[in-house]
């Protein structure tokens, strides 16, 4: 009984102590990957441009704060014999809303602006049928550079007691994908579902404080996102979700 009671006290102490830890990750931590559209094998046009606007809603690593941003995406996709490729650029403007730090905290803030600019690359090997492309194996990569008040805040509190931050401005994420995409008799009407699994290179999930003997570590071999793609004539819609939700509307043009 004494051993069980001691274990309960230890666990309770860990939970209580963890509540005072302030954890801050880059603005696009685990949310920098986004679906890149590509023509299907049955398309008459083998290369196309895509432009879209997105609303992105995300949470901080400790699920206490919220990040809301608007994103503009521009990409170009190509389809070849049993392989396709897409690449593009994006820009993001957003707000980090604090719900954890209280007004009496000397580092308190209500909102912090952040901006991100970057590029993405995606490719798939596929086999096709009469109304389907099975993009059985592929990859997606994203590079992003962050700027703004939220980045400056992370850098300022990195070595303060109780703050565990990732002050990086640059992220590189890479992972594998599998996708299935259908089209109707009118090839311009397309519907696809894609899964991504990958991770961010570098010191992704370790937040250290030089003034503390405590290391906050989350073992996470990667992250998973799922995306649904829809194209009606030349209009596109995308819903993507992981630890975040992204809603995109756009247009395809030559």
PDB file of N, CA, C and O in Angstrom, residues 45-91:
ATOM      1  N   UNK A  45      -4.556  17.785 -70.523  1.00  0.00           N
ATOM      2  CA  UNK A  45      -3.482  18.706 -70.157  1.00  0.00           C
ATOM      3  C   UNK A  45      -2.579  18.020 -69.137  1.00  0.00           C
ATOM      4  O   UNK A  45      -3.047  17.598 -68.074  1.00  0.00           O
ATOM      5  N   UNK A  46      -1.320  17.868 -69.451  1.00  0.00           N
ATOM      6  CA  UNK A  46      -0.398  17.127 -68.597  1.00  0.00           C
ATOM      7  C   UNK A  46       0.335  18.013 -67.593  1.00  0.00           C
ATOM      8  O   UNK A  46       1.058  17.495 -66.742  1.00  0.00           O
ATOM      9  N   UNK A  47       0.166  19.310 -67.675  1.00  0.00           N
ATOM     10  CA  UNK A  47       0.748  20.243 -66.713  1.00  0.00           C
ATOM     11  C   UNK A  47      -0.284  21.321 -66.403  1.00  0.00           C
ATOM     12  O   UNK A  47      -1.012  21.763 -67.298  1.00  0.00           O
ATOM     13  N   UNK A  48      -0.353  21.731 -65.153  1.00  0.00           N
ATOM     14  CA  UNK A  48      -1.336  22.738 -64.757  1.00  0.00           C
ATOM     15  C   UNK A  48      -0.829  23.522 -63.561  1.00  0.00           C
ATOM     16  O   UNK A  48       0.007  23.050 -62.785  1.00  0.00           O
ATOM     17  N   UNK A  49      -1.339  24.752 -63.436  1.00  0.00           N
ATOM     18  CA  UNK A  49      -1.040  25.607 -62.293  1.00  0.00           C
ATOM     19  C   UNK A  49      -2.240  25.621 -61.349  1.00  0.00           C
ATOM     20  O   UNK A  49      -3.395  25.540 -61.795  1.00  0.00           O
ATOM     21  N   UNK A  50      -1.953  25.748 -60.071  1.00  0.00           N
ATOM     22  CA  UNK A  50      -3.000  25.767 -59.058  1.00  0.00           C
ATOM     23  C   UNK A  50      -2.757  26.935 -58.110  1.00  0.00           C
ATOM     24  O   UNK A  50      -1.638  27.136 -57.638  1.00  0.00           O
ATOM     25  N   UNK A  51      -3.810  27.674 -57.821  1.00  0.00           N
ATOM     26  CA  UNK A  51      -3.729  28.745 -56.824  1.00  0.00           C
ATOM     27  C   UNK A  51      -4.844  28.521 -55.813  1.00  0.00           C
ATOM     28  O   UNK A  51      -5.962  28.144 -56.182  1.00  0.00           O
ATOM     29  N   UNK A  52      -4.544  28.721 -54.540  1.00  0.00           N
ATOM     30  CA  UNK A  52      -5.561  28.486 -53.510  1.00  0.00           C
ATOM     31  C   UNK A  52      -5.294  29.348 -52.290  1.00  0.00           C
ATOM     32  O   UNK A  52      -4.162  29.734 -52.006  1.00  0.00           O
ATOM     33  N   UNK A  53      -6.377  29.627 -51.582  1.00  0.00           N
ATOM     34  CA  UNK A  53      -6.285  30.305 -50.299  1.00  0.00           C
ATOM     35  C   UNK A  53      -6.760  29.367 -49.208  1.00  0.00           C
ATOM     36  O   UNK A  53      -7.656  28.539 -49.423  1.00  0.00           O
ATOM     37  N   UNK A  54      -6.152  29.476 -48.026  1.00  0.00           N
ATOM     38  CA  UNK A  54      -6.459  28.528 -46.957  1.00  0.00           C
ATOM     39  C   UNK A  54      -6.669  29.230 -45.626  1.00  0.00           C
ATOM     40  O   UNK A  54      -6.081  30.280 -45.352  1.00  0.00           O
ATOM     41  N   UNK A  55      -7.513  28.612 -44.809  1.00  0.00           N
ATOM     42  CA  UNK A  55      -7.648  28.971 -43.408  1.00  0.00           C
ATOM     43  C   UNK A  55      -7.086  27.807 -42.600  1.00  0.00           C
ATOM     44  O   UNK A  55      -7.485  26.659 -42.799  1.00  0.00           O
ATOM     45  N   UNK A  56      -6.157  28.102 -41.693  1.00  0.00           N
ATOM     46  CA  UNK A  56      -5.493  27.062 -40.907  1.00  0.00           C
ATOM     47  C   UNK A  56      -5.724  27.339 -39.420  1.00  0.00           C
ATOM     48  O   UNK A  56      -5.480  28.447 -38.944  1.00  0.00           O
ATOM     49  N   UNK A  57      -6.192  26.319 -38.707  1.00  0.00           N
ATOM     50  CA  UNK A  57      -6.401  26.413 -37.256  1.00  0.00           C
ATOM     51  C   UNK A  57      -5.560  25.327 -36.596  1.00  0.00           C
ATOM     52  O   UNK A  57      -5.670  24.149 -36.933  1.00  0.00           O
ATOM     53  N   UNK A  58      -4.715  25.733 -35.654  1.00  0.00           N
ATOM     54  CA  UNK A  58      -3.776  24.808 -35.017  1.00  0.00           C
ATOM     55  C   UNK A  58      -3.758  25.069 -33.519  1.00  0.00           C
ATOM     56  O   UNK A  58      -4.279  26.097 -33.047  1.00  0.00           O
ATOM     57  N   UNK A  59      -3.142  24.140 -32.755  1.00  0.00           N
ATOM     58  CA  UNK A  59      -2.990  24.294 -31.320  1.00  0.00           C
ATOM     59  C   UNK A  59      -1.522  24.183 -30.939  1.00  0.00           C
ATOM     60  O   UNK A  59      -0.723  23.589 -31.665  1.00  0.00           O
ATOM     61  N   UNK A  60      -1.182  24.752 -29.796  1.00  0.00           N
ATOM     62  CA  UNK A  60       0.182  24.651 -29.279  1.00  0.00           C
ATOM     63  C   UNK A  60       0.445  23.222 -28.810  1.00  0.00           C
ATOM     64  O   UNK A  60      -0.486  22.435 -28.627  1.00  0.00           O
ATOM     65  N   UNK A  61       1.726  22.833 -28.587  1.00  0.00           N
ATOM     66  CA  UNK A  61       2.039  21.456 -28.167  1.00  0.00           C
ATOM     67  C   UNK A  61       1.350  21.021 -26.881  1.00  0.00           C
ATOM     68  O   UNK A  61       1.081  19.837 -26.703  1.00  0.00           O
ATOM     69  N   UNK A  62       1.064  21.954 -25.966  1.00  0.00           N
ATOM     70  CA  UNK A  62       0.378  21.573 -24.727  1.00  0.00           C
ATOM     71  C   UNK A  62      -1.130  21.851 -24.801  1.00  0.00           C
ATOM     72  O   UNK A  62      -1.814  21.834 -23.775  1.00  0.00           O
ATOM     73  N   UNK A  63      -1.636  22.111 -26.009  1.00  0.00           N
ATOM     74  CA  UNK A  63      -3.075  22.252 -26.272  1.00  0.00           C
ATOM     75  C   UNK A  63      -3.735  23.370 -25.472  1.00  0.00           C
ATOM     76  O   UNK A  63      -4.933  23.310 -25.191  1.00  0.00           O
ATOM     77  N   UNK A  64      -2.980  24.397 -25.132  1.00  0.00           N
ATOM     78  CA  UNK A  64      -3.545  25.493 -24.351  1.00  0.00           C
ATOM     79  C   UNK A  64      -3.772  26.746 -25.188  1.00  0.00           C
ATOM     80  O   UNK A  64      -4.689  27.521 -24.906  1.00  0.00           O
ATOM     81  N   UNK A  65      -2.937  26.964 -26.203  1.00  0.00           N
ATOM     82  CA  UNK A  65      -3.023  28.163 -27.029  1.00  0.00           C
ATOM     83  C   UNK A  65      -3.467  27.807 -28.440  1.00  0.00           C
ATOM     84  O   UNK A  65      -3.373  26.654 -28.868  1.00  0.00           O
ATOM     85  N   UNK A  66      -3.921  28.819 -29.182  1.00  0.00           N
ATOM     86  CA  UNK A  66      -4.459  28.591 -30.526  1.00  0.00           C
ATOM     87  C   UNK A  66      -3.718  29.447 -31.546  1.00  0.00           C
ATOM     88  O   UNK A  66      -3.376  30.602 -31.279  1.00  0.00           O
ATOM     89  N   UNK A  67      -3.476  28.864 -32.715  1.00  0.00           N
ATOM     90  CA  UNK A  67      -2.859  29.575 -33.834  1.00  0.00           C
ATOM     91  C   UNK A  67      -3.842  29.566 -34.993  1.00  0.00           C
ATOM     92  O   UNK A  67      -4.306  28.500 -35.423  1.00  0.00           O
ATOM     93  N   UNK A  68      -4.162  30.746 -35.488  1.00  0.00           N
ATOM     94  CA  UNK A  68      -5.077  30.880 -36.621  1.00  0.00           C
ATOM     95  C   UNK A  68      -4.353  31.684 -37.697  1.00  0.00           C
ATOM     96  O   UNK A  68      -3.771  32.740 -37.409  1.00  0.00           O
ATOM     97  N   UNK A  69      -4.379  31.180 -38.928  1.00  0.00           N
ATOM     98  CA  UNK A  69      -3.641  31.865 -39.992  1.00  0.00           C
ATOM     99  C   UNK A  69      -4.353  31.742 -41.322  1.00  0.00           C
ATOM    100  O   UNK A  69      -5.190  30.853 -41.542  1.00  0.00           O
ATOM    101  N   UNK A  70      -4.010  32.669 -42.219  1.00  0.00           N
ATOM    102  CA  UNK A  70      -4.455  32.626 -43.606  1.00  0.00           C
ATOM    103  C   UNK A  70      -3.245  32.310 -44.469  1.00  0.00           C
ATOM    104  O   UNK A  70      -2.140  32.799 -44.205  1.00  0.00           O
ATOM    105  N   UNK A  71      -3.444  31.487 -45.499  1.00  0.00           N
ATOM    106  CA  UNK A  71      -2.321  31.018 -46.306  1.00  0.00           C
ATOM    107  C   UNK A  71      -2.654  31.137 -47.796  1.00  0.00           C
ATOM    108  O   UNK A  71      -3.766  30.823 -48.216  1.00  0.00           O
ATOM    109  N   UNK A  72      -1.676  31.569 -48.563  1.00  0.00           N
ATOM    110  CA  UNK A  72      -1.802  31.642 -50.018  1.00  0.00           C
ATOM    111  C   UNK A  72      -0.836  30.631 -50.627  1.00  0.00           C
ATOM    112  O   UNK A  72       0.348  30.618 -50.287  1.00  0.00           O
ATOM    113  N   UNK A  73      -1.353  29.764 -51.518  1.00  0.00           N
ATOM    114  CA  UNK A  73      -0.551  28.706 -52.131  1.00  0.00           C
ATOM    115  C   UNK A  73      -0.576  28.842 -53.645  1.00  0.00           C
ATOM    116  O   UNK A  73      -1.633  29.041 -54.241  1.00  0.00           O
ATOM    117  N   UNK A  74       0.583  28.700 -54.260  1.00  0.00           N
ATOM    118  CA  UNK A  74       0.701  28.682 -55.711  1.00  0.00           C
ATOM    119  C   UNK A  74       1.606  27.514 -56.074  1.00  0.00           C
ATOM    120  O   UNK A  74       2.729  27.406 -55.570  1.00  0.00           O
ATOM    121  N   UNK A  75       1.125  26.615 -56.952  1.00  0.00           N
ATOM    122  CA  UNK A  75       1.921  25.437 -57.298  1.00  0.00           C
ATOM    123  C   UNK A  75       1.700  25.050 -58.751  1.00  0.00           C
ATOM    124  O   UNK A  75       0.747  25.499 -59.411  1.00  0.00           O
ATOM    125  N   UNK A  76       2.578  24.183 -59.251  1.00  0.00           N
ATOM    126  CA  UNK A  76       2.473  23.659 -60.610  1.00  0.00           C
ATOM    127  C   UNK A  76       2.647  22.147 -60.548  1.00  0.00           C
ATOM    128  O   UNK A  76       3.556  21.644 -59.873  1.00  0.00           O
ATOM    129  N   UNK A  77       1.760  21.425 -61.234  1.00  0.00           N
ATOM    130  CA  UNK A  77       1.802  19.977 -61.223  1.00  0.00           C
ATOM    131  C   UNK A  77       1.977  19.406 -62.614  1.00  0.00           C
ATOM    132  O   UNK A  77       1.499  19.975 -63.609  1.00  0.00           O
ATOM    133  N   UNK A  78       2.671  18.263 -62.698  1.00  0.00           N
ATOM    134  CA  UNK A  78       2.916  17.579 -63.971  1.00  0.00           C
ATOM    135  C   UNK A  78       2.583  16.101 -63.804  1.00  0.00           C
ATOM    136  O   UNK A  78       2.796  15.524 -62.725  1.00  0.00           O
ATOM    137  N   UNK A  79       2.112  15.473 -64.873  1.00  0.00           N
ATOM    138  CA  UNK A  79       1.914  14.031 -64.870  1.00  0.00           C
ATOM    139  C   UNK A  79       2.673  13.432 -66.049  1.00  0.00           C
ATOM    140  O   UNK A  79       2.624  13.943 -67.168  1.00  0.00           O
ATOM    141  N   UNK A  80       3.424  12.357 -65.782  1.00  0.00           N
ATOM    142  CA  UNK A  80       4.174  11.631 -66.794  1.00  0.00           C
ATOM    143  C   UNK A  80       3.691  10.182 -66.796  1.00  0.00           C
ATOM    144  O   UNK A  80       2.697   9.849 -66.141  1.00  0.00           O
ATOM    145  N   UNK A  81       4.359   9.312 -67.507  1.00  0.00           N
ATOM    146  CA  UNK A  81       4.007   7.900 -67.501  1.00  0.00           C
ATOM    147  C   UNK A  81       4.373   7.290 -66.150  1.00  0.00           C
ATOM    148  O   UNK A  81       5.553   7.118 -65.835  1.00  0.00           O
ATOM    149  N   UNK A  82       3.365   7.015 -65.341  1.00  0.00           N
ATOM    150  CA  UNK A  82       3.514   6.344 -64.049  1.00  0.00           C
ATOM    151  C   UNK A  82       4.262   7.172 -62.997  1.00  0.00           C
ATOM    152  O   UNK A  82       4.718   6.619 -62.000  1.00  0.00           O
ATOM    153  N   UNK A  83       4.399   8.468 -63.221  1.00  0.00           N
ATOM    154  CA  UNK A  83       5.011   9.334 -62.216  1.00  0.00           C
ATOM    155  C   UNK A  83       4.449  10.734 -62.365  1.00  0.00           C
ATOM    156  O   UNK A  83       4.141  11.188 -63.468  1.00  0.00           O
ATOM    157  N   UNK A  84       4.274  11.417 -61.226  1.00  0.00           N
ATOM    158  CA  UNK A  84       3.871  12.820 -61.287  1.00  0.00           C
ATOM    159  C   UNK A  84       4.721  13.644 -60.331  1.00  0.00           C
ATOM    160  O   UNK A  84       5.413  13.103 -59.454  1.00  0.00           O
ATOM    161  N   UNK A  85       4.667  14.945 -60.513  1.00  0.00           N
ATOM    162  CA  UNK A  85       5.524  15.850 -59.750  1.00  0.00           C
ATOM    163  C   UNK A  85       4.813  17.182 -59.587  1.00  0.00           C
ATOM    164  O   UNK A  85       4.132  17.651 -60.503  1.00  0.00           O
ATOM    165  N   UNK A  86       4.972  17.781 -58.407  1.00  0.00           N
ATOM    166  CA  UNK A  86       4.419  19.114 -58.162  1.00  0.00           C
ATOM    167  C   UNK A  86       5.377  19.889 -57.274  1.00  0.00           C
ATOM    168  O   UNK A  86       6.080  19.318 -56.432  1.00  0.00           O
ATOM    169  N   UNK A  87       5.388  21.200 -57.457  1.00  0.00           N
ATOM    170  CA  UNK A  87       6.225  22.077 -56.649  1.00  0.00           C
ATOM    171  C   UNK A  87       5.526  23.419 -56.538  1.00  0.00           C
ATOM    172  O   UNK A  87       4.718  23.793 -57.404  1.00  0.00           O
ATOM    173  N   UNK A  88       5.813  24.138 -55.466  1.00  0.00           N
ATOM    174  CA  UNK A  88       5.131  25.413 -55.294  1.00  0.00           C
ATOM    175  C   UNK A  88       5.682  26.224 -54.151  1.00  0.00           C
ATOM    176  O   UNK A  88       6.600  25.812 -53.427  1.00  0.00           O
ATOM    177  N   UNK A  89       5.091  27.399 -53.966  1.00  0.00           N
ATOM    178  CA  UNK A  89       5.474  28.326 -52.910  1.00  0.00           C
ATOM    179  C   UNK A  89       4.227  28.721 -52.124  1.00  0.00           C
ATOM    180  O   UNK A  89       3.104  28.633 -52.629  1.00  0.00           O
ATOM    181  N   UNK A  90       4.451  29.151 -50.888  1.00  0.00           N
ATOM    182  CA  UNK A  90       3.321  29.580 -50.065  1.00  0.00           C
ATOM    183  C   UNK A  90       3.746  30.695 -49.130  1.00  0.00           C
ATOM    184  O   UNK A  90       4.928  30.864 -48.812  1.00  0.00           O
ATOM    185  N   UNK A  91       2.766  31.447 -48.680  1.00  0.00           N
ATOM    186  CA  UNK A  91       2.979  32.486 -47.681  1.00  0.00           C
ATOM    187  C   UNK A  91       1.850  32.450 -46.665  1.00  0.00           C
ATOM    188  O   UNK A  91       0.699  32.190 -47.015  1.00  0.00           O
TER     189      UNK A  91
END
